[in-house]
Amino acid sequence: MSRPTISEVSALLADLADFRARGTGSLVELMNRKADLLERIAAAQPDDTEAAEVAGTARARADELTADG
């Protein structure tokens, strides 16, 4: 798993802002991207248990949204 780039994180933040402001995009897609980035960050920091917990929570929420809809 590769570490996310600053441009990937920036793109996600911009897309999240657009979603919040205009309803542009898919919440499920955005949450899956967020979970992916957080999982990649956690994988790059294997000793960081908090990063792993945050990534796990994000993945669970993304999976929940996917299952709902």
JSON list of N, CA and C in Angstrom, two decimals, residues 3 12 16 18 21 30 32 42-43 47-48 50:
[
{"chain": "A", "resi": 3, "resn": "ARG", "atom": "N", "xyz": [1.77, 5.28, 0.38]},
{"chain": "A", "resi": 3, "resn": "ARG", "atom": "CA", "xyz": [1.34, 6.42, 1.20]},
{"chain": "A", "resi": 3, "resn": "ARG", "atom": "C", "xyz": [0.57, 7.39, 0.31]},
{"chain": "A", "resi": 12, "resn": "LEU", "atom": "N", "xyz": [-9.42, 15.20, -1.94]},
{"chain": "A", "resi": 12, "resn": "LEU", "atom": "CA", "xyz": [-10.52, 14.69, -1.12]},
{"chain": "A", "resi": 12, "resn": "LEU", "atom": "C", "xyz": [-11.14, 15.82, -0.31]},
{"chain": "A", "resi": 16, "resn": "LEU", "atom": "N", "xyz": [-14.95, 17.01, -0.53]},
{"chain": "A", "resi": 16, "resn": "LEU", "atom": "CA", "xyz": [-15.80, 17.03, 0.66]},
{"chain": "A", "resi": 16, "resn": "LEU", "atom": "C", "xyz": [-16.43, 18.41, 0.84]},
{"chain": "A", "resi": 18, "resn": "ASP", "atom": "N", "xyz": [-17.04, 20.62, -1.51]},
{"chain": "A", "resi": 18, "resn": "ASP", "atom": "CA", "xyz": [-18.06, 20.76, -2.56]},
{"chain": "A", "resi": 18, "resn": "ASP", "atom": "C", "xyz": [-19.33, 20.00, -2.19]},
{"chain": "A", "resi": 21, "resn": "ALA", "atom": "N", "xyz": [-21.12, 21.98, 0.55]},
{"chain": "A", "resi": 21, "resn": "ALA", "atom": "CA", "xyz": [-21.65, 23.26, 0.09]},
{"chain": "A", "resi": 21, "resn": "ALA", "atom": "C", "xyz": [-22.73, 23.13, -0.98]},
{"chain": "A", "resi": 30, "resn": "LEU", "atom": "N", "xyz": [-17.18, 9.38, -1.50]},
{"chain": "A", "resi": 30, "resn": "LEU", "atom": "CA", "xyz": [-16.28, 10.22, -0.69]},
{"chain": "A", "resi": 30, "resn": "LEU", "atom": "C", "xyz": [-15.83, 9.49, 0.57]},
{"chain": "A", "resi": 32, "resn": "ASN", "atom": "N", "xyz": [-15.65, 6.27, 1.03]},
{"chain": "A", "resi": 32, "resn": "ASN", "atom": "CA", "xyz": [-14.73, 5.20, 0.64]},
{"chain": "A", "resi": 32, "resn": "ASN", "atom": "C", "xyz": [-13.34, 5.74, 0.36]},
{"chain": "A", "resi": 42, "resn": "ALA", "atom": "N", "xyz": [-2.41, 4.80, 7.93]},
{"chain": "A", "resi": 42, "resn": "ALA", "atom": "CA", "xyz": [-2.18, 3.87, 9.04]},
{"chain": "A", "resi": 42, "resn": "ALA", "atom": "C", "xyz": [-1.17, 2.78, 8.65]},
{"chain": "A", "resi": 43, "resn": "ALA", "atom": "N", "xyz": [-1.25, 2.29, 7.43]},
{"chain": "A", "resi": 43, "resn": "ALA", "atom": "CA", "xyz": [-0.31, 1.27, 6.98]},
{"chain": "A", "resi": 43, "resn": "ALA", "atom": "C", "xyz": [1.12, 1.80, 6.94]},
{"chain": "A", "resi": 47, "resn": "ASP", "atom": "N", "xyz": [3.15, 1.46, 13.89]},
{"chain": "A", "resi": 47, "resn": "ASP", "atom": "CA", "xyz": [3.19, 1.55, 15.35]},
{"chain": "A", "resi": 47, "resn": "ASP", "atom": "C", "xyz": [2.17, 2.53, 15.92]},
{"chain": "A", "resi": 48, "resn": "ASP", "atom": "N", "xyz": [1.44, 3.21, 15.06]},
{"chain": "A", "resi": 48, "resn": "ASP", "atom": "CA", "xyz": [0.48, 4.22, 15.48]},
{"chain": "A", "resi": 48, "resn": "ASP", "atom": "C", "xyz": [-0.91, 3.59, 15.62]},
{"chain": "A", "resi": 50, "resn": "GLU", "atom": "N", "xyz": [-3.52, 4.72, 17.18]},
{"chain": "A", "resi": 50, "resn": "GLU", "atom": "CA", "xyz": [-4.62, 5.68, 16.98]},
{"chain": "A", "resi": 50, "resn": "GLU", "atom": "C", "xyz": [-4.95, 5.82, 15.50]}
]
